[in-house]
JSON list of C-alpha atoms in Angstrom, two decimals:
[
{"chain": "A", "resi": 1, "resn": "MET", "atom": "CA", "xyz": [19.20, -6.26, 2.44]},
{"chain": "A", "resi": 2, "resn": "ARG", "atom": "CA", "xyz": [17.72, -6.32, -1.02]},
{"chain": "A", "resi": 3, "resn": "PRO", "atom": "CA", "xyz": [15.17, -3.62, -1.16]},
{"chain": "A", "resi": 4, "resn": "LEU", "atom": "CA", "xyz": [11.91, -5.43, -2.33]},
{"chain": "A", "resi": 5, "resn": "ILE", "atom": "CA", "xyz": [9.18, -4.60, -5.20]},
{"chain": "A", "resi": 6, "resn": "LEU", "atom": "CA", "xyz": [5.56, -5.44, -4.19]},
{"chain": "A", "resi": 7, "resn": "LEU", "atom": "CA", "xyz": [2.96, -5.81, -6.82]},
{"chain": "A", "resi": 8, "resn": "ASP", "atom": "CA", "xyz": [-0.53, -5.84, -6.41]},
{"chain": "A", "resi": 9, "resn": "VAL", "atom": "CA", "xyz": [-2.71, -6.95, -9.60]},
{"chain": "A", "resi": 10, "resn": "ASP", "atom": "CA", "xyz": [-5.96, -5.18, -9.38]},
{"chain": "A", "resi": 11, "resn": "GLY", "atom": "CA", "xyz": [-5.68, -1.61, -9.77]},
{"chain": "A", "resi": 12, "resn": "PRO", "atom": "CA", "xyz": [-1.52, -1.06, -10.50]},
{"chain": "A", "resi": 13, "resn": "LEU", "atom": "CA", "xyz": [-1.17, -3.93, -13.32]},
{"chain": "A", "resi": 14, "resn": "SER", "atom": "CA", "xyz": [-5.05, -4.31, -14.30]},
{"chain": "A", "resi": 15, "resn": "PRO", "atom": "CA", "xyz": [-6.89, -0.99, -13.93]},
{"chain": "A", "resi": 16, "resn": "TRP", "atom": "CA", "xyz": [-10.04, -2.72, -12.75]},
{"chain": "A", "resi": 17, "resn": "ALA", "atom": "CA", "xyz": [-11.90, 0.62, -12.50]},
{"chain": "A", "resi": 18, "resn": "ALA", "atom": "CA", "xyz": [-11.40, 2.05, -16.15]},
{"chain": "A", "resi": 19, "resn": "PRO", "atom": "CA", "xyz": [-14.50, 2.60, -18.14]},
{"chain": "A", "resi": 20, "resn": "ARG", "atom": "CA", "xyz": [-15.13, -0.74, -20.52]},
{"chain": "A", "resi": 21, "resn": "HIS", "atom": "CA", "xyz": [-14.90, 1.77, -23.59]},
{"chain": "A", "resi": 22, "resn": "ALA", "atom": "CA", "xyz": [-11.48, 3.41, -22.65]},
{"chain": "A", "resi": 23, "resn": "LYS", "atom": "CA", "xyz": [-9.24, 1.18, -22.12]},
{"chain": "A", "resi": 24, "resn": "PRO", "atom": "CA", "xyz": [-5.92, 2.85, -20.90]},
{"chain": "A", "resi": 25, "resn": "ALA", "atom": "CA", "xyz": [-3.29, 3.33, -23.47]},
{"chain": "A", "resi": 26, "resn": "GLY", "atom": "CA", "xyz": [-1.06, 0.42, -24.27]},
{"chain": "A", "resi": 27, "resn": "TYR", "atom": "CA", "xyz": [-3.12, -2.53, -22.18]},
{"chain": "A", "resi": 28, "resn": "VAL", "atom": "CA", "xyz": [-4.15, -5.34, -23.70]},
{"chain": "A", "resi": 29, "resn": "GLU", "atom": "CA", "xyz": [-6.86, -7.26, -23.01]},
{"chain": "A", "resi": 30, "resn": "HIS", "atom": "CA", "xyz": [-6.54, -10.97, -21.75]},
{"chain": "A", "resi": 31, "resn": "PRO", "atom": "CA", "xyz": [-9.36, -13.47, -21.01]},
{"chain": "A", "resi": 32, "resn": "LEU", "atom": "CA", "xyz": [-8.56, -15.50, -18.19]},
{"chain": "A", "resi": 33, "resn": "ARG", "atom": "CA", "xyz": [-10.31, -18.66, -16.61]},
{"chain": "A", "resi": 34, "resn": "LEU", "atom": "CA", "xyz": [-11.04, -18.47, -12.83]},
{"chain": "A", "resi": 35, "resn": "SER", "atom": "CA", "xyz": [-10.37, -22.02, -12.50]},
{"chain": "A", "resi": 36, "resn": "ARG", "atom": "CA", "xyz": [-10.05, -25.27, -14.17]},
{"chain": "A", "resi": 37, "resn": "TRP", "atom": "CA", "xyz": [-13.16, -26.33, -13.14]},
{"chain": "A", "resi": 38, "resn": "SER", "atom": "CA", "xyz": [-14.96, -23.24, -13.94]},
{"chain": "A", "resi": 39, "resn": "ARG", "atom": "CA", "xyz": [-15.97, -22.06, -17.68]},
{"chain": "A", "resi": 40, "resn": "LYS", "atom": "CA", "xyz": [-16.38, -18.35, -16.15]},
{"chain": "A", "resi": 41, "resn": "ARG", "atom": "CA", "xyz": [-13.93, -16.45, -17.93]},
{"chain": "A", "resi": 42, "resn": "LEU", "atom": "CA", "xyz": [-12.84, -13.16, -16.37]},
{"chain": "A", "resi": 43, "resn": "ARG", "atom": "CA", "xyz": [-11.10, -10.33, -18.48]},
{"chain": "A", "resi": 44, "resn": "ILE", "atom": "CA", "xyz": [-8.29, -8.15, -17.36]},
{"chain": "A", "resi": 45, "resn": "TRP", "atom": "CA", "xyz": [-6.43, -5.55, -18.71]},
{"chain": "A", "resi": 46, "resn": "LEU", "atom": "CA", "xyz": [-2.63, -5.97, -18.89]},
{"chain": "A", "resi": 47, "resn": "ASN", "atom": "CA", "xyz": [-0.18, -3.59, -20.23]},
{"chain": "A", "resi": 48, "resn": "PRO", "atom": "CA", "xyz": [2.75, -5.68, -21.50]},
{"chain": "A", "resi": 49, "resn": "ALA", "atom": "CA", "xyz": [5.69, -2.88, -21.19]},
{"chain": "A", "resi": 50, "resn": "HIS", "atom": "CA", "xyz": [5.10, -2.68, -17.06]},
{"chain": "A", "resi": 51, "resn": "GLY", "atom": "CA", "xyz": [6.91, -6.55, -17.04]},
{"chain": "A", "resi": 52, "resn": "PRO", "atom": "CA", "xyz": [10.26, -5.43, -18.88]},
{"chain": "A", "resi": 53, "resn": "GLU", "atom": "CA", "xyz": [10.43, -2.38, -17.21]},
{"chain": "A", "resi": 54, "resn": "LEU", "atom": "CA", "xyz": [9.77, -3.47, -13.29]},
{"chain": "A", "resi": 55, "resn": "LEU", "atom": "CA", "xyz": [12.48, -6.36, -14.26]},
{"chain": "A", "resi": 56, "resn": "ALA", "atom": "CA", "xyz": [14.89, -3.52, -15.12]},
{"chain": "A", "resi": 57, "resn": "LEU", "atom": "CA", "xyz": [14.29, -1.19, -12.26]},
{"chain": "A", "resi": 58, "resn": "ALA", "atom": "CA", "xyz": [14.73, -4.61, -9.90]},
{"chain": "A", "resi": 59, "resn": "GLY", "atom": "CA", "xyz": [17.82, -5.37, -11.90]},
{"chain": "A", "resi": 60, "resn": "THR", "atom": "CA", "xyz": [19.25, -1.74, -11.53]},
{"chain": "A", "resi": 61, "resn": "ALA", "atom": "CA", "xyz": [18.52, -1.38, -7.72]},
{"chain": "A", "resi": 62, "resn": "ASP", "atom": "CA", "xyz": [19.22, -5.07, -7.20]},
{"chain": "A", "resi": 63, "resn": "ALA", "atom": "CA", "xyz": [16.01, -5.12, -5.93]},
{"chain": "A", "resi": 64, "resn": "GLU", "atom": "CA", "xyz": [13.35, -8.45, -6.07]},
{"chain": "A", "resi": 65, "resn": "LEU", "atom": "CA", "xyz": [10.00, -7.92, -7.09]},
{"chain": "A", "resi": 66, "resn": "ALA", "atom": "CA", "xyz": [7.31, -9.90, -4.68]},
{"chain": "A", "resi": 67, "resn": "TRP", "atom": "CA", "xyz": [3.69, -10.36, -5.56]},
{"chain": "A", "resi": 68, "resn": "ALA", "atom": "CA", "xyz": [1.53, -9.07, -2.76]},
{"chain": "A", "resi": 69, "resn": "THR", "atom": "CA", "xyz": [-2.02, -9.44, -4.01]},
{"chain": "A", "resi": 70, "resn": "SER", "atom": "CA", "xyz": [-5.15, -11.49, -3.26]},
{"chain": "A", "resi": 71, "resn": "TRP", "atom": "CA", "xyz": [-4.31, -13.43, -6.54]},
{"chain": "A", "resi": 72, "resn": "GLU", "atom": "CA", "xyz": [-1.33, -14.78, -4.40]},
{"chain": "A", "resi": 73, "resn": "HIS", "atom": "CA", "xyz": [0.01, -17.45, -6.62]},
{"chain": "A", "resi": 74, "resn": "ARG", "atom": "CA", "xyz": [-2.02, -17.22, -9.51]},
{"chain": "A", "resi": 75, "resn": "ALA", "atom": "CA", "xyz": [-0.77, -14.30, -9.97]},
{"chain": "A", "resi": 76, "resn": "ASN", "atom": "CA", "xyz": [2.56, -16.08, -11.60]},
{"chain": "A", "resi": 77, "resn": "ARG", "atom": "CA", "xyz": [0.52, -18.29, -13.91]},
{"chain": "A", "resi": 78, "resn": "GLN", "atom": "CA", "xyz": [-2.47, -15.82, -15.00]},
{"chain": "A", "resi": 79, "resn": "VAL", "atom": "CA", "xyz": [-0.65, -12.20, -15.02]},
{"chain": "A", "resi": 80, "resn": "GLY", "atom": "CA", "xyz": [3.33, -12.58, -14.59]},
{"chain": "A", "resi": 81, "resn": "SER", "atom": "CA", "xyz": [3.40, -15.05, -17.65]},
{"chain": "A", "resi": 82, "resn": "ALA", "atom": "CA", "xyz": [1.14, -12.31, -19.50]},
{"chain": "A", "resi": 83, "resn": "ILE", "atom": "CA", "xyz": [3.64, -9.20, -18.89]},
{"chain": "A", "resi": 84, "resn": "GLY", "atom": "CA", "xyz": [6.72, -11.30, -18.98]},
{"chain": "A", "resi": 85, "resn": "LEU", "atom": "CA", "xyz": [7.71, -11.74, -15.52]},
{"chain": "A", "resi": 86, "resn": "PRO", "atom": "CA", "xyz": [9.58, -14.73, -14.22]},
{"chain": "A", "resi": 87, "resn": "LEU", "atom": "CA", "xyz": [7.94, -16.55, -11.41]},
{"chain": "A", "resi": 88, "resn": "LEU", "atom": "CA", "xyz": [8.00, -14.32, -8.01]},
{"chain": "A", "resi": 89, "resn": "PRO", "atom": "CA", "xyz": [7.89, -15.05, -4.57]},
{"chain": "A", "resi": 90, "resn": "VAL", "atom": "CA", "xyz": [4.37, -14.09, -3.22]},
{"chain": "A", "resi": 91, "resn": "VAL", "atom": "CA", "xyz": [3.23, -12.84, 0.07]},
{"chain": "A", "resi": 92, "resn": "GLU", "atom": "CA", "xyz": [0.48, -15.23, 1.33]},
{"chain": "A", "resi": 93, "resn": "PHE", "atom": "CA", "xyz": [-2.74, -13.95, 3.32]},
{"chain": "A", "resi": 94, "resn": "PRO", "atom": "CA", "xyz": [-4.07, -16.94, 5.45]},
{"chain": "A", "resi": 95, "resn": "GLY", "atom": "CA", "xyz": [-7.43, -17.00, 6.48]},
{"chain": "A", "resi": 96, "resn": "PRO", "atom": "CA", "xyz": [-9.52, -13.54, 6.97]},
{"chain": "A", "resi": 97, "resn": "GLN", "atom": "CA", "xyz": [-7.91, -10.35, 6.87]},
{"chain": "A", "resi": 98, "resn": "PRO", "atom": "CA", "xyz": [-9.27, -7.87, 9.38]},
{"chain": "A", "resi": 99, "resn": "ALA", "atom": "CA", "xyz": [-6.77, -5.36, 8.87]},
{"chain": "A", "resi": 100, "resn": "TRP", "atom": "CA", "xyz": [-6.49, -6.36, 4.83]},
{"chain": "A", "resi": 101, "resn": "LYS", "atom": "CA", "xyz": [-2.55, -6.77, 3.88]},
{"chain": "A", "resi": 102, "resn": "PHE", "atom": "CA", "xyz": [-0.69, -4.89, 6.09]},
{"chain": "A", "resi": 103, "resn": "GLY", "atom": "CA", "xyz": [0.57, -7.93, 8.79]},
{"chain": "A", "resi": 104, "resn": "PRO", "atom": "CA", "xyz": [1.39, -10.57, 6.12]},
{"chain": "A", "resi": 105, "resn": "VAL", "atom": "CA", "xyz": [3.14, -7.73, 4.13]},
{"chain": "A", "resi": 106, "resn": "GLY", "atom": "CA", "xyz": [5.08, -6.64, 7.33]},
{"chain": "A", "resi": 107, "resn": "ARG", "atom": "CA", "xyz": [6.32, -10.12, 7.83]},
{"chain": "A", "resi": 108, "resn": "PHE", "atom": "CA", "xyz": [7.18, -10.91, 4.66]},
{"chain": "A", "resi": 109, "resn": "ALA", "atom": "CA", "xyz": [9.06, -7.64, 3.90]},
{"chain": "A", "resi": 110, "resn": "ALA", "atom": "CA", "xyz": [10.44, -7.96, 7.93]},
{"chain": "A", "resi": 111, "resn": "GLY", "atom": "CA", "xyz": [13.78, -5.77, 7.67]},
{"chain": "A", "resi": 112, "resn": "ARG", "atom": "CA", "xyz": [13.88, -5.19, 4.47]},
{"chain": "A", "resi": 113, "resn": "PRO", "atom": "CA", "xyz": [12.68, -1.69, 2.16]},
{"chain": "A", "resi": 114, "resn": "PRO", "atom": "CA", "xyz": [9.53, -2.31, 0.46]},
{"chain": "A", "resi": 115, "resn": "ALA", "atom": "CA", "xyz": [8.17, -0.28, -2.31]},
{"chain": "A", "resi": 116, "resn": "TRP", "atom": "CA", "xyz": [4.54, -1.62, -2.48]},
{"chain": "A", "resi": 117, "resn": "PHE", "atom": "CA", "xyz": [2.18, -0.93, -5.45]},
{"chain": "A", "resi": 118, "resn": "ASP", "atom": "CA", "xyz": [-1.41, -0.74, -4.09]},
{"chain": "A", "resi": 119, "resn": "ASP", "atom": "CA", "xyz": [-4.69, 1.18, -5.31]},
{"chain": "A", "resi": 120, "resn": "ASP", "atom": "CA", "xyz": [-6.22, 0.17, -1.53]},
{"chain": "A", "resi": 121, "resn": "PHE", "atom": "CA", "xyz": [-4.03, 1.89, 1.06]},
{"chain": "A", "resi": 122, "resn": "ASP", "atom": "CA", "xyz": [-6.76, 4.14, 2.44]},
{"chain": "A", "resi": 123, "resn": "LEU", "atom": "CA", "xyz": [-9.05, 1.06, 3.13]},
{"chain": "A", "resi": 124, "resn": "PHE", "atom": "CA", "xyz": [-8.02, 0.55, 6.83]},
{"chain": "A", "resi": 125, "resn": "PRO", "atom": "CA", "xyz": [-6.09, 4.00, 7.74]},
{"chain": "A", "resi": 126, "resn": "ALA", "atom": "CA", "xyz": [-5.48, 2.75, 11.14]},
{"chain": "A", "resi": 127, "resn": "ALA", "atom": "CA", "xyz": [-3.49, -0.39, 9.75]},
{"chain": "A", "resi": 128, "resn": "ARG", "atom": "CA", "xyz": [-1.45, 1.53, 7.62]},
{"chain": "A", "resi": 129, "resn": "THR", "atom": "CA", "xyz": [-0.51, 4.27, 10.12]},
{"chain": "A", "resi": 130, "resn": "ALA", "atom": "CA", "xyz": [0.61, 1.05, 12.72]},
{"chain": "A", "resi": 131, "resn": "PHE", "atom": "CA", "xyz": [2.12, -0.41, 9.89]},
{"chain": "A", "resi": 132, "resn": "LEU", "atom": "CA", "xyz": [4.35, 2.44, 9.06]},
{"chain": "A", "resi": 133, "resn": "ASP", "atom": "CA", "xyz": [4.94, 3.06, 12.64]},
{"chain": "A", "resi": 134, "resn": "ARG", "atom": "CA", "xyz": [6.58, -0.73, 12.95]},
{"chain": "A", "resi": 135, "resn": "ARG", "atom": "CA", "xyz": [8.89, 0.21, 10.20]},
{"chain": "A", "resi": 136, "resn": "ALA", "atom": "CA", "xyz": [9.96, 3.22, 11.84]},
{"chain": "A", "resi": 137, "resn": "GLY", "atom": "CA", "xyz": [13.56, 3.88, 10.68]},
{"chain": "A", "resi": 138, "resn": "LEU", "atom": "CA", "xyz": [13.05, 1.20, 7.80]},
{"chain": "A", "resi": 139, "resn": "PRO", "atom": "CA", "xyz": [12.63, 2.73, 4.38]},
{"chain": "A", "resi": 140, "resn": "THR", "atom": "CA", "xyz": [9.04, 1.93, 3.13]},
{"chain": "A", "resi": 141, "resn": "GLU", "atom": "CA", "xyz": [7.37, 3.34, 0.31]},
{"chain": "A", "resi": 142, "resn": "LEU", "atom": "CA", "xyz": [3.58, 3.17, -0.19]},
{"chain": "A", "resi": 143, "resn": "ILE", "atom": "CA", "xyz": [3.12, 3.87, -4.05]},
{"chain": "A", "resi": 144, "resn": "PRO", "atom": "CA", "xyz": [-0.84, 4.62, -4.26]},
{"chain": "A", "resi": 145, "resn": "VAL", "atom": "CA", "xyz": [-2.23, 3.20, -8.05]},
{"chain": "A", "resi": 146, "resn": "ASP", "atom": "CA", "xyz": [-5.65, 4.99, -9.37]},
{"chain": "A", "resi": 147, "resn": "ALA", "atom": "CA", "xyz": [-7.21, 1.93, -10.20]},
{"chain": "A", "resi": 148, "resn": "HIS", "atom": "CA", "xyz": [-8.74, 3.98, -13.25]},
{"chain": "A", "resi": 149, "resn": "THR", "atom": "CA", "xyz": [-5.01, 4.15, -14.44]},
{"chain": "A", "resi": 150, "resn": "GLY", "atom": "CA", "xyz": [-2.96, 1.58, -13.88]},
{"chain": "A", "resi": 151, "resn": "LEU", "atom": "CA", "xyz": [0.85, 2.19, -13.38]},
{"chain": "A", "resi": 152, "resn": "PRO", "atom": "CA", "xyz": [1.56, 5.41, -15.55]},
{"chain": "A", "resi": 153, "resn": "ASP", "atom": "CA", "xyz": [5.19, 6.21, -16.62]},
{"chain": "A", "resi": 154, "resn": "GLU", "atom": "CA", "xyz": [5.03, 8.66, -13.37]},
{"chain": "A", "resi": 155, "resn": "HIS", "atom": "CA", "xyz": [4.74, 5.54, -11.12]},
{"chain": "A", "resi": 156, "resn": "PHE", "atom": "CA", "xyz": [8.32, 4.10, -12.54]},
{"chain": "A", "resi": 157, "resn": "GLY", "atom": "CA", "xyz": [9.94, 7.53, -12.17]},
{"chain": "A", "resi": 158, "resn": "HIS", "atom": "CA", "xyz": [8.78, 7.56, -8.43]},
{"chain": "A", "resi": 159, "resn": "LEU", "atom": "CA", "xyz": [10.16, 3.54, -7.86]},
{"chain": "A", "resi": 160, "resn": "GLN", "atom": "CA", "xyz": [13.63, 4.63, -9.52]},
{"chain": "A", "resi": 161, "resn": "ALA", "atom": "CA", "xyz": [14.10, 7.82, -7.50]},
{"chain": "A", "resi": 162, "resn": "TRP", "atom": "CA", "xyz": [13.16, 5.61, -4.21]},
{"chain": "A", "resi": 163, "resn": "LEU", "atom": "CA", "xyz": [15.33, 3.04, -5.10]},
{"chain": "A", "resi": 164, "resn": "SER", "atom": "CA", "xyz": [18.32, 5.30, -6.11]},
{"chain": "A", "resi": 165, "resn": "GLY", "atom": "CA", "xyz": [17.74, 7.16, -2.62]},
{"chain": "A", "resi": 166, "resn": "LEU", "atom": "CA", "xyz": [18.29, 3.94, -0.78]}
]
């Protein structure tokens, strides 16, 4: 089965917790419109090098990239295109999420080894443990990302090493 590389937007691709005056190196500010009915704009930072790097790693390992973000399908329209990613499959998070993303991600990744970039794995430790227990015997890599820095080069090295070990 093809491995998955799961991407969150807020934190990994957009370092939302970085101070406004200290944009991480390589990131570019993108003003995004929240909806076509709203004039309100959201400003996020994205690193245009991340898209090609992720595509290269996925291609080398024959892995599939997918979104695992509360942005859901908006990630394709507003984030992926800004960093050079094609349309990606999306993990959908229907209804209230009492245990955050673990249930929908588990169903999406059923039987497949995922590497997952996110900044919030510690929000629901019991759900995280249950998720990992259900996946016992199947390679699963949770790669925590600091929302102050986004994805540094070390994370891409970590992903490459994990994919090489499959």
